[in-house]
Coordinates of C-alpha atoms and ligand atoms in Angstrom, one line a residue:
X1 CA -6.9 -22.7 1.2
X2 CA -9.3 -21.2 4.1
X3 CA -8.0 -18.4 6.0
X4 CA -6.5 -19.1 9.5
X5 CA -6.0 -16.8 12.4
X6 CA -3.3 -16.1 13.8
X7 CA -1.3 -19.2 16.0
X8 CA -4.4 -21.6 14.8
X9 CA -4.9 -24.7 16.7
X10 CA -5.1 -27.8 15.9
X11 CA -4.5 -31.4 17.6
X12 CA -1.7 -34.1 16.4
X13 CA -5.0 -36.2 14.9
X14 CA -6.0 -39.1 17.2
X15 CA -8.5 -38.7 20.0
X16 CA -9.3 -41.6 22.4
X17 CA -12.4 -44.0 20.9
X18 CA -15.3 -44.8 22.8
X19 CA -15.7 -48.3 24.1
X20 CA -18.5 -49.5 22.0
X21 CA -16.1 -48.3 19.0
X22 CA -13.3 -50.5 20.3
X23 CA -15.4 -53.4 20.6
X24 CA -16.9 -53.0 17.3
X25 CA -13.2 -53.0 16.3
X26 CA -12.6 -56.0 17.7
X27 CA -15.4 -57.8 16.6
X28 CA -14.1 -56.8 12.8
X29 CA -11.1 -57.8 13.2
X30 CA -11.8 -61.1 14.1
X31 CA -14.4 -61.5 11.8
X32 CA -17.5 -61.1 13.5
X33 CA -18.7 -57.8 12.5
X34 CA -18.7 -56.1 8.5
X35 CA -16.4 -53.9 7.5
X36 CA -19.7 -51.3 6.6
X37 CA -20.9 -51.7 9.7
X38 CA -17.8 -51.3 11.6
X39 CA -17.2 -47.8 9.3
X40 CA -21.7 -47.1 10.5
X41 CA -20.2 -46.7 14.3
X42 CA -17.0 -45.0 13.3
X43 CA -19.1 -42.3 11.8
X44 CA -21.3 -41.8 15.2
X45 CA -17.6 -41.4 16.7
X46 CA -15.8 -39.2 14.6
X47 CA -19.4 -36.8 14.5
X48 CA -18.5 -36.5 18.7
X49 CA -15.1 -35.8 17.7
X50 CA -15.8 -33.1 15.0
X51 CA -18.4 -31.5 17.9
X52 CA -16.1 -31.0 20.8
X53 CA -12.8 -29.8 18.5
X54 CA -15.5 -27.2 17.4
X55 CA -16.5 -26.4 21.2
X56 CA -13.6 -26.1 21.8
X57 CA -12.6 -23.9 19.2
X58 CA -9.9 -25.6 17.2
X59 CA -9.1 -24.0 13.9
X60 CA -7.8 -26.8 12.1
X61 CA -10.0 -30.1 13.0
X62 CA -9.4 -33.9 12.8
X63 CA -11.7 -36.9 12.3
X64 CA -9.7 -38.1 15.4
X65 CA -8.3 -41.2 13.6
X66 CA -11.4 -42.6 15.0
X67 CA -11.3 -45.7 11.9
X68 CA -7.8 -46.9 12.6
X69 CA -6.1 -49.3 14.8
X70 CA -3.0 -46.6 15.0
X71 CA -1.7 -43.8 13.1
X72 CA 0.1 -46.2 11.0
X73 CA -0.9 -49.8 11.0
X74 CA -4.5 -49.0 9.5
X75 CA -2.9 -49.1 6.0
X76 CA -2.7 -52.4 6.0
X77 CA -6.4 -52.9 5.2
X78 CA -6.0 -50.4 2.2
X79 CA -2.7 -51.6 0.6
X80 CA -2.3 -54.7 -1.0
X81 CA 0.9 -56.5 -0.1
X82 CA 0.5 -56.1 3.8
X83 CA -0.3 -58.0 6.7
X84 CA -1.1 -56.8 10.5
X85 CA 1.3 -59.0 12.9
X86 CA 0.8 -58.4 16.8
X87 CA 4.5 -57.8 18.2
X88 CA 3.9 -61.0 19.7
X89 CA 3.5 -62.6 15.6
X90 CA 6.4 -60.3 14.9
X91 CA 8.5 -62.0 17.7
X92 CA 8.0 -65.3 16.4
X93 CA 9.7 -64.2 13.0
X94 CA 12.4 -62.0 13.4
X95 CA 15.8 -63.5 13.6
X96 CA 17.2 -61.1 16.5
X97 CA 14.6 -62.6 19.3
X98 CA 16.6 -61.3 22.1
X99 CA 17.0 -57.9 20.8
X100 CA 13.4 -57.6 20.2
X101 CA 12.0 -59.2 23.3
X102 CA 14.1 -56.1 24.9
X103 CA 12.9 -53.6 23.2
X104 CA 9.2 -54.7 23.8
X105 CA 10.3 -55.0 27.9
X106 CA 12.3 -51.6 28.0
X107 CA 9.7 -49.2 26.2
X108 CA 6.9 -50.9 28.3
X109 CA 5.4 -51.8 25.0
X110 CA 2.3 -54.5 25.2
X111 CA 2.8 -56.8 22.6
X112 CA -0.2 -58.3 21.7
X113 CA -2.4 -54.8 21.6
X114 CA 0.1 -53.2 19.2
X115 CA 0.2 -53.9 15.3
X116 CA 2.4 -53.8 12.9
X117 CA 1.8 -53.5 9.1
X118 CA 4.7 -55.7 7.7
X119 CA 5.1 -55.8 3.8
X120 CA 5.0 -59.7 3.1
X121 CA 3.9 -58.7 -1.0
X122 CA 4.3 -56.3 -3.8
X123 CA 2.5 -53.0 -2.1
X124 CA -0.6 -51.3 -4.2
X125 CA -3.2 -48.9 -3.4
X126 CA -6.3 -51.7 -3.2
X127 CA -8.7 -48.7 -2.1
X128 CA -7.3 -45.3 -1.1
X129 CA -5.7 -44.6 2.3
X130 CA -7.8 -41.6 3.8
X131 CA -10.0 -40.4 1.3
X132 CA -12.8 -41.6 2.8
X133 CA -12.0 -39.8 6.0
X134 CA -11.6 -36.7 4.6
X135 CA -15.3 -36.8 2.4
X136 CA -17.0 -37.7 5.8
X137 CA -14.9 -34.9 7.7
X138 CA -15.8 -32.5 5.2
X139 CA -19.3 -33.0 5.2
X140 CA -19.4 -33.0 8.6
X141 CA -17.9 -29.5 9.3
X142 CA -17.0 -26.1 7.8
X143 CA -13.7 -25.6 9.3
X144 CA -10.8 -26.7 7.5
X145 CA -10.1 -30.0 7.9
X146 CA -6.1 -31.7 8.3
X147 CA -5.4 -35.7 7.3
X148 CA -2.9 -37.2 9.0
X149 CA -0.3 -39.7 7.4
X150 CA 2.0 -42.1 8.3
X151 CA 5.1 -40.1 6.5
X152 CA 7.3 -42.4 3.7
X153 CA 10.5 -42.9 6.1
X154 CA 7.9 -44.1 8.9
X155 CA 5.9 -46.7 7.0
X156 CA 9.4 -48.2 4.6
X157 CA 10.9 -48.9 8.1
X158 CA 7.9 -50.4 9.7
X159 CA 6.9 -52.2 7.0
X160 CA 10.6 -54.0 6.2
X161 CA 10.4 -56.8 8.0
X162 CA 13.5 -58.3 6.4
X163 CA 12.8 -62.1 7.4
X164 CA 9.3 -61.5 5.1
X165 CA 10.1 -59.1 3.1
X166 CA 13.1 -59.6 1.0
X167 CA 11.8 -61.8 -1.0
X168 CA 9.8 -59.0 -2.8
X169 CA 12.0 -56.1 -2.1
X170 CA 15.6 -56.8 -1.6
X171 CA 16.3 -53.9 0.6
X172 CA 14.6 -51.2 2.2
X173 CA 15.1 -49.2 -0.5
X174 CA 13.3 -50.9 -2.9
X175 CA 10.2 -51.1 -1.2
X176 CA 10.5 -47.1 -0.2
X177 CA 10.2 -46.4 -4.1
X178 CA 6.7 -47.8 -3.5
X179 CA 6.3 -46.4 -0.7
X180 CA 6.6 -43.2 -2.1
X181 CA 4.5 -43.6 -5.3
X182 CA 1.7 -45.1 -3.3
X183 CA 1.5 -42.1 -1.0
X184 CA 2.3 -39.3 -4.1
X185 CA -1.2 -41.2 -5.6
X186 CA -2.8 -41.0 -2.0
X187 CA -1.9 -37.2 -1.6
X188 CA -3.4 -36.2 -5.0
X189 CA -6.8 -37.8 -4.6
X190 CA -7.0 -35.8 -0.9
X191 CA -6.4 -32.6 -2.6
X192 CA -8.4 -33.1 -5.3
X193 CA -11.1 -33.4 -2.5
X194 CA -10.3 -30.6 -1.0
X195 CA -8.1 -31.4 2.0
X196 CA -6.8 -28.2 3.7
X197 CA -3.9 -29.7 5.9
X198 CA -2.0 -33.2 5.3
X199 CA 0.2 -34.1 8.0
X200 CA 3.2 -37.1 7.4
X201 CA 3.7 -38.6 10.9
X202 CA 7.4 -39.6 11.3
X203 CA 7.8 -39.9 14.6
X204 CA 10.9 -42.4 14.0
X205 CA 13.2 -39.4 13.2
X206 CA 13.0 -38.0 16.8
X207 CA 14.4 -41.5 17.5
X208 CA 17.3 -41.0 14.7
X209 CA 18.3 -37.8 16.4
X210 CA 17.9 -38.5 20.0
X211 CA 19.3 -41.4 19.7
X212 CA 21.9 -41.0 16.8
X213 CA 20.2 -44.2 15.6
X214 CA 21.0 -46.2 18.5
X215 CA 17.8 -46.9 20.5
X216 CA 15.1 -48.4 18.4
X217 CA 11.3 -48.3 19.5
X218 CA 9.1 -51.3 18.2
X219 CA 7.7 -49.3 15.1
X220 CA 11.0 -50.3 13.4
X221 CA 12.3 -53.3 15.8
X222 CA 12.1 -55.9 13.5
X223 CA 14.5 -53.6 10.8
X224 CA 18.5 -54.5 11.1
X225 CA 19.6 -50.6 10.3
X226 CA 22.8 -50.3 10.7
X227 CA 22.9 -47.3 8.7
X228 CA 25.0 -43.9 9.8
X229 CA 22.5 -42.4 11.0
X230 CA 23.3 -39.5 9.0
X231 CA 23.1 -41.3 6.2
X232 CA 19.6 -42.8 7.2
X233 CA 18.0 -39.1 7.5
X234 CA 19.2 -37.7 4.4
X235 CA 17.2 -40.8 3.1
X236 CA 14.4 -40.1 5.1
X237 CA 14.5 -36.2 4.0
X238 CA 15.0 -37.4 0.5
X239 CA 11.9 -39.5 0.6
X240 CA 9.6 -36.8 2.2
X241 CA 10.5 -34.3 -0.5
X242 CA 9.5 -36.7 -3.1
X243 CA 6.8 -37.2 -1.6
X244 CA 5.6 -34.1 -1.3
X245 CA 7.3 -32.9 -4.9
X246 CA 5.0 -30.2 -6.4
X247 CA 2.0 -30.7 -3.5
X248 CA 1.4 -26.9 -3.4
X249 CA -2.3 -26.4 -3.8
X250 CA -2.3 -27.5 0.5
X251 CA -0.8 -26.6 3.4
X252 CA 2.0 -29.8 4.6
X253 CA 3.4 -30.5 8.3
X254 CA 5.6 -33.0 9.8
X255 CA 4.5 -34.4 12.8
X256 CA 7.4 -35.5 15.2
X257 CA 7.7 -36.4 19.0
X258 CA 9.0 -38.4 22.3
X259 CA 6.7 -40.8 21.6
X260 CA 2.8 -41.5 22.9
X261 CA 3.0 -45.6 23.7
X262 CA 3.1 -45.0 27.7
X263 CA 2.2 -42.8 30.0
X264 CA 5.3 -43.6 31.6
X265 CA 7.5 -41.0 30.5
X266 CA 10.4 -42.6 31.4
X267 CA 10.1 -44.9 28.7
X268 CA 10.1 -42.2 25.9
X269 CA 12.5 -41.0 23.7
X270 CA 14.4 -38.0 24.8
X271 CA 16.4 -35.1 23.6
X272 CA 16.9 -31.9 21.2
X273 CA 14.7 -31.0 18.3
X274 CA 17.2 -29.0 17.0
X275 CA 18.7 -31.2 14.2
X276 CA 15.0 -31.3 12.8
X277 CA 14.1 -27.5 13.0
X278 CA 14.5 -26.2 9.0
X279 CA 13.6 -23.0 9.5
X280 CA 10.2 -23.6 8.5
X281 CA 6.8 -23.1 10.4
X282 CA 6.2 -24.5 13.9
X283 CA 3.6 -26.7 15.2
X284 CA 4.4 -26.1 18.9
X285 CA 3.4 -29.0 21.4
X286 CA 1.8 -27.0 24.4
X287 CA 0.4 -29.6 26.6
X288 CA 1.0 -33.1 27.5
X289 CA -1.2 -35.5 26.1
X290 CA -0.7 -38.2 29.3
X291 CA -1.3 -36.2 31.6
X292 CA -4.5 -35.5 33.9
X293 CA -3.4 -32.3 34.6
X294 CA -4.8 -29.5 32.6
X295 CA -2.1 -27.1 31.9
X296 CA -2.4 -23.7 33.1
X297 CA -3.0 -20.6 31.0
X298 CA 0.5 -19.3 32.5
X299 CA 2.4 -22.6 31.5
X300 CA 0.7 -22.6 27.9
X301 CA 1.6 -18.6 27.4
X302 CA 4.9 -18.9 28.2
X303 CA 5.5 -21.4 26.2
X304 CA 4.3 -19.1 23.1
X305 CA 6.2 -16.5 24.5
X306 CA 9.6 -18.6 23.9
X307 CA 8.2 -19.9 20.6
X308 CA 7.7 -16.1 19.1
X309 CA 11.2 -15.2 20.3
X310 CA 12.7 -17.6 17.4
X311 CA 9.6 -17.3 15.2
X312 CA 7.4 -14.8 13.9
X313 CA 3.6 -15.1 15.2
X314 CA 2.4 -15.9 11.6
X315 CA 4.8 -19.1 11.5
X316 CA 3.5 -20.7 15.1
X317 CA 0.9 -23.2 15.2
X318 CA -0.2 -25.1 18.7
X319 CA -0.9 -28.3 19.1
X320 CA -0.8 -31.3 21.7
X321 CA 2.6 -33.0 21.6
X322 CA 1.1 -35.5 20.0
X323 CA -2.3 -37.8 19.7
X324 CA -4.7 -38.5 22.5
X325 CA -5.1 -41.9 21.2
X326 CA -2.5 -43.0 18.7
X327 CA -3.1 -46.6 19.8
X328 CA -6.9 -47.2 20.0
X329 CA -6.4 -49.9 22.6
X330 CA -4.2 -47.5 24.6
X331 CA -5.3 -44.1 24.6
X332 CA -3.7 -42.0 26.7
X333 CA -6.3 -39.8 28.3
X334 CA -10.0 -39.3 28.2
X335 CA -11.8 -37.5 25.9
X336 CA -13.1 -35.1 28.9
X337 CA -9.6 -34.4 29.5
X338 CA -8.5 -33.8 25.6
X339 CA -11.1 -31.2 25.5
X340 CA -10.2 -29.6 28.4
X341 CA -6.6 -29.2 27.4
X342 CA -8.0 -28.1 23.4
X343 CA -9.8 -25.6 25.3
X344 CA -7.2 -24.2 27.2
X345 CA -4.9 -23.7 24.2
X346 CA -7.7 -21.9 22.8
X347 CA -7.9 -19.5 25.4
X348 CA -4.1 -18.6 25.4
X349 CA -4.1 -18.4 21.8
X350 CA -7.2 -15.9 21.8
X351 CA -4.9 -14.2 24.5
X352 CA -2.1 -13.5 22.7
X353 CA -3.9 -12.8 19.5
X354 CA -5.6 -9.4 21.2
X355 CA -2.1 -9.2 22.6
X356 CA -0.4 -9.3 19.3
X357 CA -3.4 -7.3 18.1
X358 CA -2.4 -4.3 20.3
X359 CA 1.3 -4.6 19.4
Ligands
LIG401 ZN1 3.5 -38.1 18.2

């Protein structure tokens, strides 16, 4: 594993894709435009990505997600078993309409740019999840790279669309036990390659604890959980550690947040981390990623300060709250913006490294 400094910086994964990359995107997915070709333009994009997280000085850098629709639908195109469904095609099956339709309304959720990888087979690796990512990324820089995931609890729920998918998997259950083997496969081929950093995104657990299970965002909508939602986090803890059972050769994170569909913050989830902090290290959100406002040096600083009163400097990473462009059709800032905030985490990390330094 390459050395780090001290509170290393990274960002959540997703960066916002320029417009010719969208509509290259669009034309593939209706058809009109190769698959190679589509990945041709992806690789101009994720090159721009790679040379601003570098001028900006992140440690840790991304390919910026720059080849998916979102941080967890993309699998679909990899995994046999899955279909995409707009929440619009997703509306049209699920039994609980009403419940649905006011989920889509309350979170301020457009339903036809969001997509949802819903299990309607028996899932299997057809080509591998991120691997290509990662040899592109690596050949492309010298830092140490991080792949994002979606995490095992993340994908079972979203991809349980009971109307469709009880016919293969009887219960949620079921289909996590592939879940979890298709991911264990997908991990070991990225370090194999030589992956510094994989990162399971399970932003549905910040929803579990907020929430106590209660609200449910459209990534898991279409699922009837009724679970305690005790219950349903010891099974989502349970399938995280087997996924990452005996992954020691790279550093692992969890990434977890309010949410990144809106920049109407009123719409996302809120409340205390606490139930999810294991004593373990920290990736510490510093600025908000839908926001124009670039946070000062003071605001970022302070927040470290806090952060090194319950953790040891050694243990703290900063990052973004989340992506700056988990759904490409609804980024939530502009890539000038992302790299001005990157840049001024940099600077208050180098800050409080001399700091530290001189402690
Ligand atoms: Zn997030």
């Amino acid at each position: 594993m390459s050395p780090l400094p001290l509170l290393p910086v990274t960002t959540a994964g997703s960066w916002p894709r320029p417009p010719e990359l969208l509509r290259a995107q669009r034309l593939k997915q209706t058809g009109r435009l190769s698959a190679e070709a589509f990945e041709r333009q992806a690789d101009v994009a994720v090159l721009e990505v790679v040379r601003l997280q570098e001028k900006a000085g992140v440690d840790i850098v991304t390919d910026g997600e720059q080849r998916r629709d979102n941080f967890y639908s993309f699998v679909a195109e990899k995994l046999a078993g899955t279909q995409l469904m707009t929440l619009l095609e997703m509306l049209d099956i699920v039994e609980d309409k009403a419940s649905f339709e006011r989920v889509l309304q309350t979170l301020d959720v457009p339903a036809y740019s969001m997509r949802n990888p819903t299990c309607i087979g028996r899932i299997e690796r057809r080509q591998p999840l991120a691997v290509d990512e990662l040899r592109f990324l690596k050949r492309h820089t010298d830092k140490p790279v991080k792949i994002p995931l979606p995490g095992p609890y993340l994908l079972t729920r979203a991809m349980f669309v009971q109307e469709v998918t009880r016919q293969i998997y009887p219960s949620k259950e079921d289909l996590a036990e592939d879940v979890v083997r298709v991911l264990r496969d997908e991990i070991a081929e990225l370090v194999a390659e030589g992956v510094d950093f994989i990162q399971l995104d399970e932003p549905v657990l910040t929803e579990l604890v907020f929430t106590q299970g209660q609200t449910r965002t459209f990534m898991c909508a279409a699922l009837a959980t009724r679970n305690d939602p005790t219950e349903e986090l010891e099974f989502a803890v349970a399938l995280i550690n087997r996924v990452l059972e005996g992954v020691a050769e790279v550093r692992t994170g969890l990434h977890i947040c309010r949410g990144n569909w809106s920049q109407n913050e009123s719409t996302l989830l809120r409340g205390s981390y606490h139930p999810l902090a294991a004593g373990k290290e920290l990736g510490l959100g510093v600025v908000n990623p839908r926001t124009e406002t670039i946070e000062s040096p003071e605001t970022i600083s302070a927040a470290i300060e806090q952060a090194l009163q319950l953790y040891p400097a050694d243990r703290v990473f900063l990052n973004p709250d989340c992506g700056f462009g988990t759904f490409s059709n609804r980024p939530v800032n502009s890539s000038e913006i992302a790299y001005e905030k990157l840049r001024a985490i940099v600077d208050a990390a180098q800050a409080w490294r001399a700091r530290i330094r001189l402690l």
